[in-house]
XYZ file of C-alpha atoms in Angstrom:
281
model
C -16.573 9.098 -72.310
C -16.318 7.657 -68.544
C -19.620 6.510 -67.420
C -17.955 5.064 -63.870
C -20.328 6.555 -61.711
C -23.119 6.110 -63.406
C -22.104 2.221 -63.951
C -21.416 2.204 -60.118
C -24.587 3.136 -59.436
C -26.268 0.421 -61.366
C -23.803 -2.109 -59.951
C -24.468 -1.318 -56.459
C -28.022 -1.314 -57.039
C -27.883 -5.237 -58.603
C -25.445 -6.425 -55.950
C -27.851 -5.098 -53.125
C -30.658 -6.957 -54.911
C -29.041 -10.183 -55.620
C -27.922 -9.724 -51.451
C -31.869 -9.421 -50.486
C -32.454 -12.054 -52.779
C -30.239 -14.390 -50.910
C -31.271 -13.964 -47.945
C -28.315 -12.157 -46.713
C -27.714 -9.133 -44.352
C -24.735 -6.744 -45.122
C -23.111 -8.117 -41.880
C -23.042 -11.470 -43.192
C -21.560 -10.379 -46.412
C -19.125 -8.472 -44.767
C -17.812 -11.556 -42.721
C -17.833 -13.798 -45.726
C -15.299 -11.300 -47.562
C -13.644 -11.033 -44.229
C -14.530 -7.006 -44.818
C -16.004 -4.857 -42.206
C -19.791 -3.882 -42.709
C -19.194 -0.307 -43.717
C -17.048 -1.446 -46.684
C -20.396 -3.758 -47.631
C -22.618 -0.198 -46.957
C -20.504 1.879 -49.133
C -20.485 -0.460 -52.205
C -24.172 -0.841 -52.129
C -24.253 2.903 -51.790
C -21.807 3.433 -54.845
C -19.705 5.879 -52.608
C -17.106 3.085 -53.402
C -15.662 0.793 -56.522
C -15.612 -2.819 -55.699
C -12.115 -4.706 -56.639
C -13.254 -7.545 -59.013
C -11.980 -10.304 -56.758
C -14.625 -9.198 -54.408
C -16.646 -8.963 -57.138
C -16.070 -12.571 -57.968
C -16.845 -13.615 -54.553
C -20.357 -12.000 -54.215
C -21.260 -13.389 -57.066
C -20.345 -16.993 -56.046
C -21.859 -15.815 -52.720
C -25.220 -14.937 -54.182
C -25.356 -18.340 -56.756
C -25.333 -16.422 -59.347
C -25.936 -17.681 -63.242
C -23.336 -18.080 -65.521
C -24.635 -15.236 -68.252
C -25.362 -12.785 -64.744
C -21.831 -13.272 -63.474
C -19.729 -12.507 -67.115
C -22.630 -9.220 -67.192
C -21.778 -7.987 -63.957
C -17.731 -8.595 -64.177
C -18.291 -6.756 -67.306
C -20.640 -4.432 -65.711
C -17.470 -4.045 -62.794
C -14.841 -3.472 -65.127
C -16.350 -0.565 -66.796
C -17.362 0.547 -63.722
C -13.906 1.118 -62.481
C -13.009 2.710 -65.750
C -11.682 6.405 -65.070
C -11.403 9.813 -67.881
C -13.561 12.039 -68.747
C -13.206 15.593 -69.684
C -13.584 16.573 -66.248
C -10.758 14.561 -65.281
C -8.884 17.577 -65.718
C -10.645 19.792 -63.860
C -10.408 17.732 -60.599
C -9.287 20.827 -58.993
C -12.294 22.909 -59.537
C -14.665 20.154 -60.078
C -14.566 18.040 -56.505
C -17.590 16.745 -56.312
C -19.609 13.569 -58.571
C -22.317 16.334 -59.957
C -20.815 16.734 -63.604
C -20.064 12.960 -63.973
C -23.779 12.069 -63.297
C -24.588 15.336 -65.638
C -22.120 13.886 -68.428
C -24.233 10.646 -68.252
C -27.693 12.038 -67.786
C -29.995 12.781 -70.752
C -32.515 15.058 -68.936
C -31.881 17.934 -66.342
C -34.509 19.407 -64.213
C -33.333 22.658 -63.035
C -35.302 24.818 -60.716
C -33.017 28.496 -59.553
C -34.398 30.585 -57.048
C -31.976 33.593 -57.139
C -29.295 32.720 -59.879
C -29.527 31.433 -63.900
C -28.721 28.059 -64.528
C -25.200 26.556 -64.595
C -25.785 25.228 -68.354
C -27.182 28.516 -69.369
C -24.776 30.668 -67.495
C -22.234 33.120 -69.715
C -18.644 33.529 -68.925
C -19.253 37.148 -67.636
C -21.745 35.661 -65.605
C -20.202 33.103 -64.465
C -16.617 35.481 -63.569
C -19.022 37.205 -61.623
C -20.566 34.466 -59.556
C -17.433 33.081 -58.654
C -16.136 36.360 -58.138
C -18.420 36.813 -55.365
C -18.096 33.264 -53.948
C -14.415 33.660 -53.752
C -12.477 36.492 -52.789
C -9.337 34.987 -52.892
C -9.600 33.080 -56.278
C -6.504 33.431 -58.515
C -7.310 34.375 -62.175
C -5.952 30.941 -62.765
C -8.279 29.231 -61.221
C -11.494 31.766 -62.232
C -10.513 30.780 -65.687
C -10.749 27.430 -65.072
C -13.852 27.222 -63.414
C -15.242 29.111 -65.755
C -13.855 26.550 -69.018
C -15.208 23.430 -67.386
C -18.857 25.292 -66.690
C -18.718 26.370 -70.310
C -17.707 22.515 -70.971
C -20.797 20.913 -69.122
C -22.690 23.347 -71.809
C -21.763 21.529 -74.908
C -24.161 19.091 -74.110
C -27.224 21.195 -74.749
C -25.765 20.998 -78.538
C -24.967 18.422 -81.210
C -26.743 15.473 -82.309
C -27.648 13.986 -79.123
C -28.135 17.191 -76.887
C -29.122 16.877 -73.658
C -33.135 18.101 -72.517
C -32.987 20.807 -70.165
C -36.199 21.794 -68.230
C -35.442 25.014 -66.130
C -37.548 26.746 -63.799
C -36.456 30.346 -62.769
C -37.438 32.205 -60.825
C -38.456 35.897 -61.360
C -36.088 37.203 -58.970
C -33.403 35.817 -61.011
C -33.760 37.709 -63.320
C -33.773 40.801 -61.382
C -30.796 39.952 -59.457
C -27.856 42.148 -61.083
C -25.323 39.483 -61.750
C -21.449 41.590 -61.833
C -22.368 44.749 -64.321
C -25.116 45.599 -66.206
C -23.508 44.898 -69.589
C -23.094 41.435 -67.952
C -26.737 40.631 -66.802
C -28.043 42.306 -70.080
C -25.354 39.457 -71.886
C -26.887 36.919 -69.120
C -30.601 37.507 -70.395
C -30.314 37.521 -73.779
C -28.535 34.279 -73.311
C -31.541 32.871 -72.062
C -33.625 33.985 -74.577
C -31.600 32.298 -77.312
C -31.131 29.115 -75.159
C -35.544 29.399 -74.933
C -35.932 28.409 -78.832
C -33.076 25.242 -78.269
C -35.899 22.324 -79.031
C -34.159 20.408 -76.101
C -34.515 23.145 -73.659
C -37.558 24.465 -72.248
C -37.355 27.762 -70.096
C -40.346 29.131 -67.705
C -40.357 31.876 -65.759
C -41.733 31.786 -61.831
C -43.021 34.887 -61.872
C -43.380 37.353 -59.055
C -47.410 36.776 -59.141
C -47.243 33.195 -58.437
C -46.975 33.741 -54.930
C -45.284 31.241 -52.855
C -44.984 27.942 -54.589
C -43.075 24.237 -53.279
C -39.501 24.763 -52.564
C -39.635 28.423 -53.355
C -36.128 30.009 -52.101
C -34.565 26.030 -52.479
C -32.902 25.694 -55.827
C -32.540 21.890 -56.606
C -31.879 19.764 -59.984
C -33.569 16.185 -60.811
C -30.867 14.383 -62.925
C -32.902 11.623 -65.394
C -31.035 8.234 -67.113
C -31.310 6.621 -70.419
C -31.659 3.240 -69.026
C -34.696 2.448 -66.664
C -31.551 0.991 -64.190
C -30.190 4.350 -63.563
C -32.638 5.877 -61.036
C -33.120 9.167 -60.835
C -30.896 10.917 -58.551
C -31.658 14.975 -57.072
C -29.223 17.406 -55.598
C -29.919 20.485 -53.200
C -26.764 22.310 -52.972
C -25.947 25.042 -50.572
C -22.916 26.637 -48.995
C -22.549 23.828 -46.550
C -22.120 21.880 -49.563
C -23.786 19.146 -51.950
C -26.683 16.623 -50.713
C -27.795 13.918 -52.810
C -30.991 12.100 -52.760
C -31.182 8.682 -54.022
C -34.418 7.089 -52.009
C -37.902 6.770 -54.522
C -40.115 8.451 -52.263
C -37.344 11.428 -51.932
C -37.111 11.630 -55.943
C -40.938 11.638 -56.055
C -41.579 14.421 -54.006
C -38.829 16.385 -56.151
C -40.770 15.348 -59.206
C -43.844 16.400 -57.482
C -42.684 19.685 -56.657
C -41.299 20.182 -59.932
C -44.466 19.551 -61.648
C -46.740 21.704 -59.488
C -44.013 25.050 -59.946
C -44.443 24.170 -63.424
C -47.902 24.559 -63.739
C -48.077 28.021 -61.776
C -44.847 28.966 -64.336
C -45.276 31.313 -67.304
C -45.348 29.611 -70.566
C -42.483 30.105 -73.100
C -43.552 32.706 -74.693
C -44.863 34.867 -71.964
C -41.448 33.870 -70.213
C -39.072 35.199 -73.089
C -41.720 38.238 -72.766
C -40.944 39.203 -69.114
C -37.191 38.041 -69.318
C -37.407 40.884 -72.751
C -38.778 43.147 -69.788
C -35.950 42.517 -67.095
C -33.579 43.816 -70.283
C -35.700 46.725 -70.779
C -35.740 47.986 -67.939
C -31.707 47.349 -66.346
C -31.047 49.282 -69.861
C -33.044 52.608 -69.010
């Protein structure tokens, strides 16, 4: 399994540490690699690899121990280490979302009108994309539709991933493609519900308005306290990350608060038992 970005990430993190540290501005750094500033920007940013020879230099640059320097060569070599399943879906998979997802161990998931990527079924997802796409080929709807059910593996096997989704009501009243399909689609998440890594809460209508209502987001979470947490907001202009503490707190705030005005699990499989009810008479 690649864990490149995740691994750049922590790099880029230390080397902007060690440059603070010394006293440095990104300007300076720049100058002493003979680099332009945005190169030094990007790398602490982990929107690009370092090459190890400028790794090398840094290093020197920022007096760096000897046990440091062989972890963070080591640390840059991995980091510039490329696979992973997804490497095959490059085509349908453009952005960094699924290799931070493949490296995560807990997803916060909050869906104002849709279900859940990772608890999304293949009719489901046909549909969505589908509707997205006009022009898709059958090809590529296939495709898209393999590497979604691909990021779902994780939820199983010995070391699942911990999903925490928040739904909201009108998600479930949303008819996604046919009613066969969305009657598939919520019985899905009513089996996904009694996963012990997954918990699965209803917004419901009577909550009222709530933080972020109508503003789906997801709070990615690391094993190691290095990885911060990173959130994503994703809309049809496209994918926004947020990396800065005070940004990831008030996602964790928010998250918390529509959590506590949620249903419970049991009154959530009740309501989502509801929803199949009544798209069935």
């Amino acid at each position: 399994m690649s864990a490149s970005l995740v691994l750049r990430r922590r790099l880029a993190g230390e080397l902007r540490a060690l440059r603070l540290q010394a006293g440095l501005s990104q300007e300076q750094v720049a100058e002493y690699l003979d680099a332009s500033a945005y190169k030094i920007v990007r790398i602490e940013n982990a929107q690009s690899s370092i090459g190890m020879s400028d790794l090398r230099q840094l290093l020197t640059l920022y007096k760096v121990g000897a046990e440091t320097r062989d972890r963070l060569i080591d640390l840059g070599r991995n980091a510039r280490k490329r696979g992973g399943w997804w490497s095959s879906y490059r085509d349908v998979l453009p952005g960094p979302y699924v290799q931070l997802e493949a490296e995560a161990t807990l997803v916060r998931n909050y869906q104002a009108s849709i279900m859940p990527g990772l608890l999304q079924t293949p009719d489901y997802i046909r549909a969505m994309v589908r509707t997205s796409s006009w022009e898709v080929t059958e090809e590529e709807l296939e495709r898209r539709v393999d590497a979604r059910l691909k990021r779902q593996e994780r939820l199983y096997g010995d070391d699942p991933l911990e999903l925490h989704a928040l739904i909201d009501e009108a998600a479930l009243r949303r008819l996604g493609g046919d009613p066969q399909t969305m009657r598939g689609q919520l019985n899905r998440l009513i089996e996904a519900a009694e996963l012990p890594n997954v918990s699965l809460r209803v917004l419901p209508f009577q909550a009222g308005l709530y933080p972020a209502v109508g503003n789906p987001f997801v709070i990615l979470s690391f094993a190691s306290s290095m990885d911060p947490d990173v959130a994503l907001c994703e809309n049809r202009a496209g994918e926004r990350y947020f990396h800065d503490a005070d940004e990831i707190a008030g996602f964790h705030a928010d998250f918390r608060q529509m959590t506590k005005v949620s249903l419970d699990k049991t009154a959530s499989v009740t309501l989502i038992r509801e929803a199949i009810k009544e798209m069935t008479a």
